[in-house]
Amino acid sequence: MNDEKMVILGGVRLRGEVKISGAKNSAVAVLVASILVNGKCVIENVPRVSDIYNLIGIIKSLGCEADFVGDDTVEIDCSEIKSYKATGAAVRKIRASSYFMGALLGRLHKASVDLPGGCDFGVRPIDQHLKGFKALGADSDIEYGVVNITADKLVGDTVYMDVVSVGATIDVMLAAVLAEGMTVIESAAKEPHVVDVANFLNSMGANIRGAGTDVIKIRGVKELHGGSFSVIPDQIEAGTFMIAAAATGGDVLVNNIIPKHMESLSAKLEEMGVGIEEFDEAIRVFVKQPELRRCNVKTQPYPGFPTDLQPPMLTLLTKAKGTSIMTENVWENRFQYVSELNRMGAYISLEDSDEAVVEGGSKLVGAPVCAKDLRAGAAMVVAALMADGVTEIYNLKYIDRGYENFEKKLKKLGAQITRRCVNPMPDFLKTAGEK
Ligand code: EPZ
């Protein structure tokens, strides 16, 4: 089978302006939320990444109409939805397919959905999703890897989340939008994409209050109508470019973003001595001093430091002299890519499954490496841009799940980057490859 690799010659300072795409993690939820709408939804600012193409295929398989109609615009019409079953390889590939549980349950009171897949960083349970559905009156069971959920009717209730979960918060919101009465989600996730999904549903006629706080209140409505909506900019793509700019000692204006979403990262970069200049819809990241300062970072649910920026940030910390500690508080096993950074000359030890200790200050050197998951792939790109010499990055399918026109955008900033066919696959990939 043909695969592709990215080849990057490191050492170039990134300079110029980059326009950030629509948020992948918001768009995937908004597209699935369209299942609840009896009418045509026009969704703008949707990134052309493989997770989105996969979802569009699944939505079509339910008997709905869904397609890109412009560069970044998707039209979806689920008025004639025919099936409550979202199953198959495409569903198992992506985590966002868990949203089919809430959306199909909300619309048809019945859902059969393959257990969702996604990047591998330990157990990815759905107990909080099912707990929420149960509170609304639904029964569920899991049979041969398929989650079956049914309800005679859905009636609002209070759902206390045991963990702060983006997926469960959105899923319960989807199930509750057309339920009878009021649903209250306590300990809700506050991520920007949770707010975006609530805004989308409200613009189609839903009644959701409090998204972006710990408590979300959803008063059920009879029906949602069609309309237009534009997805927010991608916080994680923006963060990746901000880190890449800092990592290469560059000067980059990261455009088309919501600076408020970037505050936890901007604060850490400033702590390290990186220049940050904020505008209404952009942030300039630039070098202020030749050496970066060490710092410790802990990932947390929003507004804390995002776990999805942990891999690129850890990569940046290899450049700062001294010992930095990265603590991962969201996922149980999100440091699998550290071995790849160490192959490039980093000194990172894993003290525990949730703590990486970086002895920073030595220069990374190009090497053949694997993208172990989406954001780990982004970390490899940042590492390659910082490194001396040439780095080859394999397993690009992970990076392609979430970064639109990654090479093109980096090239415009001056990066020496290209994509080539790999045939045959190198031996090391056969052992160090995908999970
Ligand atoms: C979303 O995943 C994102 N994915 C992830 O981004 C992101 O890492 C994560 O939120 C945290 O911010 C999408 O939005 C599609 P969670 P999600 O439910 O919703 C535990 C990327 O790289 N938990 O907030 O699956 C869980 O084990 C991806 O773009 C339960 O215990 O994450 C984890 O420790 C990767 N029970 C924590 O909650 C549940 O029922 C947070 O998970 C659900 C989750």
Tab-separated table of C-alpha atoms and ligand atoms in Angstrom:
chain	number	residue	atom	x	y	z
A	1	MET	CA	0.000	0.000	0.000
A	2	ASN	CA	1.276	3.499	-0.790
A	3	ASP	CA	1.685	5.779	2.179
A	4	GLU	CA	3.092	9.263	2.450
A	5	LYS	CA	5.743	10.960	4.520
A	6	MET	CA	6.493	14.573	5.312
A	7	VAL	CA	10.065	15.627	4.765
A	8	ILE	CA	11.161	18.724	6.677
A	9	LEU	CA	14.503	20.510	6.654
A	10	GLY	CA	14.659	22.191	10.065
A	11	GLY	CA	16.240	25.392	11.241
A	12	VAL	CA	14.155	27.936	9.330
A	13	ARG	CA	12.587	30.745	11.384
A	14	LEU	CA	8.874	30.887	10.514
A	15	ARG	CA	7.822	34.359	9.409
A	16	GLY	CA	4.643	35.882	8.039
A	17	GLU	CA	0.935	35.395	8.491
A	18	VAL	CA	-1.184	32.268	8.785
A	19	LYS	CA	-4.977	32.022	8.577
A	20	ILE	CA	-6.450	29.483	10.974
A	21	SER	CA	-9.224	27.166	9.730
A	22	GLY	CA	-12.534	26.335	11.383
A	23	ALA	CA	-12.344	24.195	14.520
A	24	LYS	CA	-12.285	20.492	13.697
A	25	ASN	CA	-13.647	19.477	17.101
A	26	SER	CA	-16.491	21.949	16.839
A	27	ALA	CA	-17.323	21.164	13.213
A	28	VAL	CA	-17.581	17.418	13.863
A	29	ALA	CA	-20.122	18.042	16.626
A	30	VAL	CA	-22.082	20.649	14.667
A	31	LEU	CA	-22.354	18.377	11.619
A	32	VAL	CA	-23.750	15.539	13.717
A	33	ALA	CA	-26.020	17.962	15.601
A	34	SER	CA	-27.631	18.798	12.233
A	35	ILE	CA	-29.346	15.408	12.497
A	36	LEU	CA	-31.687	17.051	15.006
A	37	VAL	CA	-32.770	19.686	12.509
A	38	ASN	CA	-35.825	19.325	10.321
A	39	GLY	CA	-34.541	21.439	7.436
A	40	LYS	CA	-31.395	22.479	5.606
A	41	CYS	CA	-28.349	23.630	7.570
A	42	VAL	CA	-25.605	25.596	5.871
A	43	ILE	CA	-22.434	25.256	7.930
A	44	GLU	CA	-19.526	27.547	7.104
A	45	ASN	CA	-15.878	27.524	8.146
A	46	VAL	CA	-15.695	23.715	8.090
A	47	PRO	CA	-12.104	22.457	7.701
A	48	ARG	CA	-11.416	19.963	4.906
A	49	VAL	CA	-9.819	17.256	7.050
A	50	SER	CA	-10.339	13.507	6.937
A	51	ASP	CA	-12.482	13.315	10.116
A	52	ILE	CA	-14.974	15.668	8.444
A	53	TYR	CA	-15.100	13.648	5.192
A	54	ASN	CA	-15.664	10.510	7.271
A	55	LEU	CA	-18.528	12.097	9.195
A	56	ILE	CA	-20.184	13.376	6.031
A	57	GLY	CA	-20.107	9.799	4.703
A	58	ILE	CA	-21.728	8.460	7.892
A	59	ILE	CA	-24.422	11.158	7.846
A	60	LYS	CA	-25.218	10.252	4.221
A	61	SER	CA	-25.464	6.581	5.178
A	62	LEU	CA	-28.377	7.543	7.478
A	63	GLY	CA	-30.339	8.750	4.445
A	64	CYS	CA	-29.498	12.447	4.925
A	65	GLU	CA	-28.066	14.825	2.342
A	66	ALA	CA	-24.651	16.200	3.227
A	67	ASP	CA	-21.816	17.603	1.130
A	68	PHE	CA	-19.301	20.384	0.721
A	69	VAL	CA	-20.839	23.039	-1.535
A	70	GLY	CA	-17.968	25.516	-1.368
A	71	ASP	CA	-14.397	25.721	-0.093
A	72	ASP	CA	-15.415	25.533	3.546
A	73	THR	CA	-19.217	25.263	3.418
A	74	VAL	CA	-21.201	22.100	4.048
A	75	GLU	CA	-24.914	21.766	3.404
A	76	ILE	CA	-26.803	19.159	5.410
A	77	ASP	CA	-30.443	18.223	5.196
A	78	CYS	CA	-31.628	15.508	7.564
A	79	SER	CA	-35.370	16.150	7.091
A	80	GLU	CA	-35.731	12.687	5.532
A	81	ILE	CA	-33.462	10.767	7.895
A	82	LYS	CA	-34.074	7.030	7.397
A	83	SER	CA	-31.849	5.134	9.794
A	84	TYR	CA	-30.976	5.114	13.478
A	85	LYS	CA	-27.908	2.942	12.847
A	86	ALA	CA	-24.447	4.480	12.615
A	87	THR	CA	-22.175	1.489	12.274
A	88	GLY	CA	-19.157	0.440	10.222
A	89	ALA	CA	-15.452	1.111	9.889
A	90	ALA	CA	-15.806	4.888	9.433
A	91	VAL	CA	-17.750	5.179	12.707
A	92	ARG	CA	-15.185	3.117	14.587
A	93	LYS	CA	-12.360	5.333	13.318
A	94	ILE	CA	-13.390	8.619	14.928
A	95	ARG	CA	-14.224	9.645	18.460
A	96	ALA	CA	-16.775	12.215	17.359
A	97	SER	CA	-19.048	9.421	16.178
A	98	SER	CA	-20.142	9.192	19.822
A	99	TYR	CA	-22.271	12.254	19.001
A	100	PHE	CA	-24.460	10.041	16.819
A	101	MET	CA	-25.704	8.462	20.078
A	102	GLY	CA	-27.109	11.735	21.419
A	103	ALA	CA	-28.296	13.112	18.076
A	104	LEU	CA	-30.076	9.940	16.892
A	105	LEU	CA	-31.578	9.378	20.324
A	106	GLY	CA	-32.812	12.969	20.423
A	107	ARG	CA	-34.280	12.844	16.918
A	108	LEU	CA	-35.553	9.242	16.626
A	109	HIS	CA	-35.567	8.028	20.261
A	110	LYS	CA	-33.425	5.166	19.071
A	111	ALA	CA	-29.730	4.802	18.243
A	112	SER	CA	-27.380	1.952	17.387
A	113	VAL	CA	-23.828	3.213	17.152
A	114	ASP	CA	-20.515	1.380	16.920
A	115	LEU	CA	-18.333	2.132	19.931
A	116	PRO	CA	-16.392	5.196	18.818
A	117	GLY	CA	-12.666	5.055	18.052
A	118	GLY	CA	-10.253	7.988	17.841
A	119	CYS	CA	-6.674	8.523	18.948
A	120	ASP	CA	-5.263	5.932	21.321
A	121	PHE	CA	-4.328	7.437	24.674
A	122	GLY	CA	-5.710	4.867	27.043
A	123	VAL	CA	-9.246	3.955	27.933
A	124	ARG	CA	-11.826	6.293	26.394
A	125	PRO	CA	-15.026	5.441	28.275
A	126	ILE	CA	-18.574	6.559	27.411
A	127	ASP	CA	-20.117	5.929	30.836
A	128	GLN	CA	-20.939	9.623	31.357
A	129	HIS	CA	-22.731	9.789	27.998
A	130	LEU	CA	-24.861	6.770	28.925
A	131	LYS	CA	-25.483	8.102	32.421
A	132	GLY	CA	-26.863	11.305	30.893
A	133	PHE	CA	-29.118	9.437	28.455
A	134	LYS	CA	-30.422	7.315	31.341
A	135	ALA	CA	-31.347	10.412	33.326
A	136	LEU	CA	-33.478	11.473	30.343
A	137	GLY	CA	-35.274	8.109	30.365
A	138	ALA	CA	-33.282	6.059	27.844
A	139	ASP	CA	-32.101	2.464	28.255
A	140	SER	CA	-28.829	1.328	26.741
A	141	ASP	CA	-26.793	-1.818	26.281
A	142	ILE	CA	-23.603	-2.699	24.462
A	143	GLU	CA	-23.729	-5.749	22.220
A	144	TYR	CA	-20.814	-6.905	20.028
A	145	GLY	CA	-19.267	-3.453	20.176
A	146	VAL	CA	-22.482	-1.642	19.253
A	147	VAL	CA	-24.200	0.702	21.706
A	148	ASN	CA	-27.991	0.368	21.481
A	149	ILE	CA	-30.028	3.125	23.104
A	150	THR	CA	-33.809	3.459	23.136
A	151	ALA	CA	-36.416	5.610	24.876
A	152	ASP	CA	-40.202	5.717	24.645
A	153	LYS	CA	-39.886	9.391	25.345
A	154	LEU	CA	-37.163	11.688	26.637
A	155	VAL	CA	-37.911	13.840	29.668
A	156	GLY	CA	-35.490	16.423	31.040
A	157	ASP	CA	-33.753	15.876	34.384
A	158	THR	CA	-30.575	16.935	36.200
A	159	VAL	CA	-27.384	15.150	35.144
A	160	TYR	CA	-24.361	15.352	37.447
A	161	MET	CA	-21.214	14.571	35.458
A	162	ASP	CA	-18.619	12.617	37.476
A	163	VAL	CA	-15.827	13.920	35.246
A	164	VAL	CA	-15.637	17.027	33.113
A	165	SER	CA	-16.200	15.571	29.661
A	166	VAL	CA	-16.498	17.504	26.417
A	167	GLY	CA	-18.029	14.540	24.617
A	168	ALA	CA	-20.590	13.672	27.313
A	169	THR	CA	-21.605	17.319	27.762
A	170	ILE	CA	-22.249	17.734	24.034
A	171	ASP	CA	-23.936	14.333	23.721
A	172	VAL	CA	-26.377	14.981	26.564
A	173	MET	CA	-27.093	18.429	25.137
A	174	LEU	CA	-27.948	16.784	21.794
A	175	ALA	CA	-30.259	14.237	23.435
A	176	ALA	CA	-31.975	16.921	25.528
A	177	VAL	CA	-32.695	19.567	22.904
A	178	LEU	CA	-35.961	17.975	21.750
A	179	ALA	CA	-36.818	16.293	25.101
A	180	GLU	CA	-39.788	17.318	27.216
A	181	GLY	CA	-39.076	19.847	29.979
A	182	MET	CA	-35.766	21.058	31.374
A	183	THR	CA	-32.433	19.226	31.428
A	184	VAL	CA	-29.667	20.561	33.661
A	185	ILE	CA	-26.059	19.438	33.148
A	186	GLU	CA	-23.966	19.991	36.280
A	187	SER	CA	-20.129	19.992	36.018
A	188	ALA	CA	-20.422	20.600	32.299
A	189	ALA	CA	-17.339	21.038	30.108
A	190	LYS	CA	-16.681	24.686	29.172
A	191	GLU	CA	-14.553	24.207	26.047
A	192	PRO	CA	-15.118	26.684	23.203
A	193	HIS	CA	-16.602	23.949	21.036
A	194	VAL	CA	-19.220	23.111	23.691
A	195	VAL	CA	-20.322	26.750	23.473
A	196	ASP	CA	-20.205	26.622	19.680
A	197	VAL	CA	-22.501	23.583	19.504
A	198	ALA	CA	-24.953	25.300	21.889
A	199	ASN	CA	-24.848	28.436	19.710
A	200	PHE	CA	-25.493	26.348	16.602
A	201	LEU	CA	-28.473	24.587	18.182
A	202	ASN	CA	-29.866	27.877	19.530
A	203	SER	CA	-29.606	29.449	16.100
A	204	MET	CA	-31.742	26.562	14.791
A	205	GLY	CA	-34.406	27.164	17.478
A	206	ALA	CA	-33.128	25.348	20.585
A	207	ASN	CA	-33.265	26.848	24.063
A	208	ILE	CA	-29.884	26.294	25.743
A	209	ARG	CA	-28.523	28.601	28.449
A	210	GLY	CA	-25.256	28.593	30.376
A	211	ALA	CA	-22.939	26.928	27.828
A	212	GLY	CA	-19.409	28.001	28.767
A	213	THR	CA	-20.202	27.715	32.497
A	214	ASP	CA	-20.369	24.675	34.823
A	215	VAL	CA	-24.145	24.462	34.536
A	216	ILE	CA	-25.975	24.156	31.219
A	217	LYS	CA	-29.769	24.373	31.142
A	218	ILE	CA	-31.642	23.015	28.166
A	219	ARG	CA	-35.366	23.590	27.819
A	220	GLY	CA	-36.708	21.148	25.248
A	221	VAL	CA	-38.387	22.495	22.105
A	222	LYS	CA	-40.696	20.698	19.660
A	223	GLU	CA	-38.599	21.082	16.524
A	224	LEU	CA	-35.445	22.697	15.153
A	225	HIS	CA	-35.508	24.614	11.887
A	226	GLY	CA	-32.817	25.016	9.223
A	227	GLY	CA	-30.454	27.968	8.958
A	228	SER	CA	-26.842	29.056	8.553
A	229	PHE	CA	-24.002	28.902	11.020
A	230	SER	CA	-20.266	29.557	10.993
A	231	VAL	CA	-17.927	27.358	13.054
A	232	ILE	CA	-15.425	29.046	15.419
A	233	PRO	CA	-11.694	29.102	14.578
A	234	ASP	CA	-9.597	26.136	15.639
A	235	GLN	CA	-8.030	26.786	19.040
A	236	ILE	CA	-5.667	23.826	18.722
A	237	GLU	CA	-4.500	24.577	15.182
A	238	ALA	CA	-3.878	28.182	16.291
A	239	GLY	CA	-1.935	26.941	19.312
A	240	THR	CA	0.136	24.617	17.165
A	241	PHE	CA	1.200	27.521	14.920
A	242	MET	CA	1.910	29.733	17.942
A	243	ILE	CA	4.168	27.042	19.383
A	244	ALA	CA	5.837	26.436	16.001
A	245	ALA	CA	6.576	30.161	15.736
A	246	ALA	CA	8.147	30.178	19.208
A	247	ALA	CA	10.019	26.935	18.544
A	248	THR	CA	11.711	28.306	15.421
A	249	GLY	CA	12.469	31.720	16.944
A	250	GLY	CA	10.189	33.201	14.302
A	251	ASP	CA	7.716	36.048	13.975
A	252	VAL	CA	4.228	34.923	12.969
A	253	LEU	CA	0.837	36.596	12.958
A	254	VAL	CA	-1.705	33.873	13.715
A	255	ASN	CA	-4.853	35.225	12.135
A	256	ASN	CA	-8.589	34.535	12.208
A	257	ILE	CA	-8.650	33.340	15.825
A	258	ILE	CA	-10.353	34.185	19.104
A	259	PRO	CA	-7.442	35.364	21.326
A	260	LYS	CA	-9.464	34.644	24.492
A	261	HIS	CA	-9.367	30.923	23.625
A	262	MET	CA	-5.573	31.094	23.566
A	263	GLU	CA	-5.036	32.711	26.976
A	264	SER	CA	-3.626	29.677	28.813
A	265	LEU	CA	-1.084	29.112	26.020
A	266	SER	CA	-0.222	32.799	25.594
A	267	ALA	CA	0.466	33.021	29.345
A	268	LYS	CA	2.827	30.029	29.239
A	269	LEU	CA	4.664	31.325	26.169
A	270	GLU	CA	5.134	34.703	27.865
A	271	GLU	CA	6.409	32.919	30.977
A	272	MET	CA	9.019	31.288	28.718
A	273	GLY	CA	10.079	34.684	27.350
A	274	VAL	CA	8.258	34.543	24.008
A	275	GLY	CA	6.771	37.805	22.702
A	276	ILE	CA	2.981	37.837	22.419
A	277	GLU	CA	1.020	40.708	20.925
A	278	GLU	CA	-2.750	40.424	20.927
A	279	PHE	CA	-5.143	41.924	18.371
A	280	ASP	CA	-8.926	41.581	18.000
A	281	GLU	CA	-8.748	38.460	15.858
A	282	ALA	CA	-5.050	37.643	15.785
A	283	ILE	CA	-1.990	37.036	17.931
A	284	ARG	CA	1.566	37.846	16.908
A	285	VAL	CA	4.183	35.467	18.316
A	286	PHE	CA	7.785	36.663	18.117
A	287	VAL	CA	11.251	36.260	19.638
A	288	LYS	CA	12.066	38.621	22.473
A	289	GLN	CA	15.210	36.965	23.810
A	290	PRO	CA	17.582	34.351	22.360
A	291	GLU	CA	17.042	31.772	25.124
A	292	LEU	CA	13.703	30.456	26.321
A	293	ARG	CA	13.003	30.042	30.027
A	294	ARG	CA	11.951	26.649	31.437
A	295	CYS	CA	8.446	26.258	32.849
A	296	ASN	CA	6.008	23.671	34.177
A	297	VAL	CA	2.701	22.998	32.461
A	298	LYS	CA	-0.369	21.084	33.647
A	299	THR	CA	-3.171	20.195	31.281
A	300	GLN	CA	-6.704	20.883	32.504
A	301	PRO	CA	-10.184	21.189	31.040
A	302	TYR	CA	-10.885	24.676	29.589
A	303	PRO	CA	-9.969	27.373	30.591
A	304	GLY	CA	-6.866	25.429	31.659
A	305	PHE	CA	-4.013	24.460	29.357
A	306	PRO	CA	-5.501	22.172	26.645
A	307	THR	CA	-4.407	18.552	26.594
A	308	ASP	CA	-4.460	18.717	22.797
A	309	LEU	CA	-1.552	21.196	22.897
A	310	GLN	CA	0.434	19.086	25.351
A	311	PRO	CA	2.529	17.263	22.685
A	312	PRO	CA	3.620	20.382	20.736
A	313	MET	CA	4.219	22.256	24.018
A	314	LEU	CA	6.384	19.477	25.432
A	315	THR	CA	8.369	19.646	22.198
A	316	LEU	CA	8.912	23.378	22.681
A	317	LEU	CA	10.078	22.774	26.266
A	318	THR	CA	13.032	20.746	24.921
A	319	LYS	CA	14.436	24.076	23.753
A	320	ALA	CA	14.361	25.788	27.162
A	321	LYS	CA	17.470	25.291	29.312
A	322	GLY	CA	16.796	23.537	32.617
A	323	THR	CA	14.179	21.110	33.859
A	324	SER	CA	10.545	21.532	32.876
A	325	ILE	CA	7.697	19.286	33.968
A	326	MET	CA	4.615	18.523	31.897
A	327	THR	CA	1.697	16.992	33.807
A	328	GLU	CA	-1.141	15.408	31.847
A	329	ASN	CA	-4.360	15.568	33.834
A	330	VAL	CA	-6.936	14.665	31.179
A	331	TRP	CA	-5.807	11.442	29.453
A	332	GLU	CA	-4.195	8.473	31.153
A	333	ASN	CA	-1.653	7.676	28.426
A	334	ARG	CA	-0.805	10.634	26.220
A	335	PHE	CA	2.984	10.503	26.204
A	336	GLN	CA	3.489	7.671	23.726
A	337	TYR	CA	5.214	10.005	21.282
A	338	VAL	CA	7.986	10.907	23.763
A	339	SER	CA	10.150	8.049	22.461
A	340	GLU	CA	10.056	9.716	19.033
A	341	LEU	CA	11.269	13.048	20.467
A	342	ASN	CA	14.029	11.220	22.320
A	343	ARG	CA	15.069	9.626	19.001
A	344	MET	CA	15.632	13.202	17.825
A	345	GLY	CA	17.924	13.950	20.752
A	346	ALA	CA	15.487	15.194	23.397
A	347	TYR	CA	16.027	14.248	27.050
A	348	ILE	CA	12.552	13.453	28.341
A	349	SER	CA	11.831	10.885	31.012
A	350	LEU	CA	8.425	9.642	31.997
A	351	GLU	CA	8.257	9.701	35.772
A	352	ASP	CA	4.718	8.392	35.729
A	353	SER	CA	2.072	7.863	33.086
A	354	ASP	CA	0.947	11.439	33.753
A	355	GLU	CA	4.271	13.257	34.125
A	356	ALA	CA	7.086	13.980	31.681
A	357	VAL	CA	10.317	15.593	32.852
A	358	VAL	CA	12.277	17.477	30.191
A	359	GLU	CA	15.956	18.308	30.520
A	360	GLY	CA	15.911	21.072	27.955
A	361	GLY	CA	18.504	23.070	26.127
A	362	SER	CA	20.043	20.620	23.663
A	363	LYS	CA	19.337	20.910	19.944
A	364	LEU	CA	17.091	18.316	18.304
A	365	VAL	CA	18.480	16.473	15.304
A	366	GLY	CA	16.460	15.236	12.315
A	367	ALA	CA	15.443	11.556	12.243
A	368	PRO	CA	12.738	9.313	10.767
A	369	VAL	CA	9.790	9.450	13.206
A	370	CYS	CA	6.136	8.359	13.406
A	371	ALA	CA	3.043	10.395	14.087
A	372	LYS	CA	1.538	8.247	16.858
A	373	ASP	CA	-1.718	10.189	16.918
A	374	LEU	CA	-3.088	13.509	15.663
A	375	ARG	CA	-1.498	15.958	18.108
A	376	ALA	CA	1.601	13.794	18.525
A	377	GLY	CA	1.913	14.201	14.756
A	378	ALA	CA	1.758	17.977	15.179
A	379	ALA	CA	4.499	17.659	17.799
A	380	MET	CA	6.687	15.803	15.291
A	381	VAL	CA	6.206	18.650	12.814
A	382	VAL	CA	7.204	21.231	15.456
A	383	ALA	CA	10.223	19.082	16.409
A	384	ALA	CA	11.241	18.758	12.766
A	385	LEU	CA	11.001	22.529	12.236
A	386	MET	CA	13.286	23.076	15.262
A	387	ALA	CA	15.773	20.322	14.447
A	388	ASP	CA	19.101	20.397	12.661
A	389	GLY	CA	18.919	18.520	9.386
A	390	VAL	CA	16.149	16.523	7.752
A	391	THR	CA	13.253	14.793	9.546
A	392	GLU	CA	10.914	12.348	7.863
A	393	ILE	CA	7.487	11.957	9.464
A	394	TYR	CA	5.451	8.830	8.751
A	395	ASN	CA	1.825	7.851	9.491
A	396	LEU	CA	0.482	11.140	8.118
A	397	LYS	CA	-3.082	9.857	8.193
A	398	TYR	CA	-3.214	10.977	11.832
A	399	ILE	CA	-2.108	14.520	11.020
A	400	ASP	CA	-4.547	14.636	8.099
A	401	ARG	CA	-7.435	13.957	10.494
A	402	GLY	CA	-7.192	17.422	11.980
A	403	TYR	CA	-4.886	19.894	10.204
A	404	GLU	CA	-6.131	21.502	6.999
A	405	ASN	CA	-3.440	22.392	4.431
A	406	PHE	CA	-0.746	21.985	7.080
A	407	GLU	CA	2.221	21.883	4.701
A	408	LYS	CA	0.853	24.678	2.523
A	409	LYS	CA	0.411	26.980	5.523
A	410	LEU	CA	3.870	26.145	6.894
A	411	LYS	CA	5.465	26.601	3.479
A	412	LYS	CA	3.952	30.076	3.257
A	413	LEU	CA	5.719	30.871	6.535
A	414	GLY	CA	9.025	29.769	4.989
A	415	ALA	CA	9.225	26.160	6.186
A	416	GLN	CA	11.184	23.737	4.008
A	417	ILE	CA	8.566	21.029	3.892
A	418	THR	CA	7.291	18.577	1.328
A	419	ARG	CA	5.171	15.418	1.130
A	420	ARG	CA	6.356	12.324	-0.680
A	421	CYS	CA	5.127	8.850	-1.414
A	422	VAL	CA	6.595	6.026	0.657
A	423	ASN	CA	6.928	2.764	-1.161
A	424	PRO	CA	7.891	0.371	0.248
A	425	MET	CA	7.229	1.151	3.931
A	426	PRO	CA	10.470	1.420	5.943
A	427	ASP	CA	11.098	-1.458	8.367
A	428	PHE	CA	10.929	0.634	11.536
A	429	LEU	CA	7.343	1.562	10.738
A	430	LYS	CA	6.273	-2.046	10.827
A	431	THR	CA	7.171	-2.233	14.515
A	432	ALA	CA	6.766	1.349	15.699
A	433	GLY	CA	3.698	2.041	13.617
A	434	GLU	CA	0.051	2.521	14.274
A	435	LYS	CA	-2.077	1.094	17.050
B	1	EPZ	C1	-12.571	15.774	23.200
B	1	EPZ	O1	-12.525	14.347	23.339
B	1	EPZ	C2	-11.683	16.085	22.009
B	1	EPZ	N1	-12.219	15.401	20.837
B	1	EPZ	C3	-10.249	15.633	22.289
B	1	EPZ	O2	-9.458	16.086	21.208
B	1	EPZ	C4	-9.750	16.292	23.577
B	1	EPZ	O3	-8.491	15.752	23.908
B	1	EPZ	C5	-10.725	16.028	24.729
B	1	EPZ	O4	-12.069	16.428	24.351
B	1	EPZ	C6	-10.359	16.779	26.005
B	1	EPZ	O5	-10.320	18.155	25.739
B	1	EPZ	C7	-13.245	15.942	20.182
B	1	EPZ	O6	-13.762	16.992	20.536
B	1	EPZ	C8	-13.735	15.208	18.992
B	1	EPZ	P1	-13.623	13.997	27.082
B	1	EPZ	P2	-13.592	13.613	24.271
B	1	EPZ	O7	-14.899	13.241	27.073
B	1	EPZ	O8	-14.869	14.342	24.215
B	1	EPZ	C9	-12.980	10.893	30.701
B	1	EPZ	C10	-7.962	15.890	19.406
B	1	EPZ	O9	-6.738	15.658	19.395
B	1	EPZ	N2	-14.319	10.393	30.367
B	1	EPZ	O10	-13.636	15.428	27.451
B	1	EPZ	O11	-13.550	12.187	23.914
B	1	EPZ	C11	-11.935	10.530	29.642
B	1	EPZ	O12	-11.424	9.233	29.847
B	1	EPZ	C12	-8.856	15.111	20.329
B	1	EPZ	O13	-8.512	16.713	18.670
B	1	EPZ	C13	-14.933	9.476	31.199
B	1	EPZ	O14	-14.380	9.046	32.211
B	1	EPZ	O15	-12.895	13.819	25.682
B	1	EPZ	C14	-10.917	11.624	29.816
B	1	EPZ	O16	-10.042	11.281	30.847
B	1	EPZ	C15	-8.137	14.013	21.002
B	1	EPZ	N3	-16.192	9.028	30.882
B	1	EPZ	C16	-11.734	12.834	30.260
B	1	EPZ	O17	-13.002	12.304	30.695
B	1	EPZ	C17	-16.861	9.462	29.765
B	1	EPZ	O18	-17.987	9.033	29.543
B	1	EPZ	C18	-12.010	13.864	29.177
B	1	EPZ	O19	-12.607	13.236	28.034
B	1	EPZ	C19	-16.228	10.418	28.939
B	1	EPZ	C20	-14.955	10.855	29.249
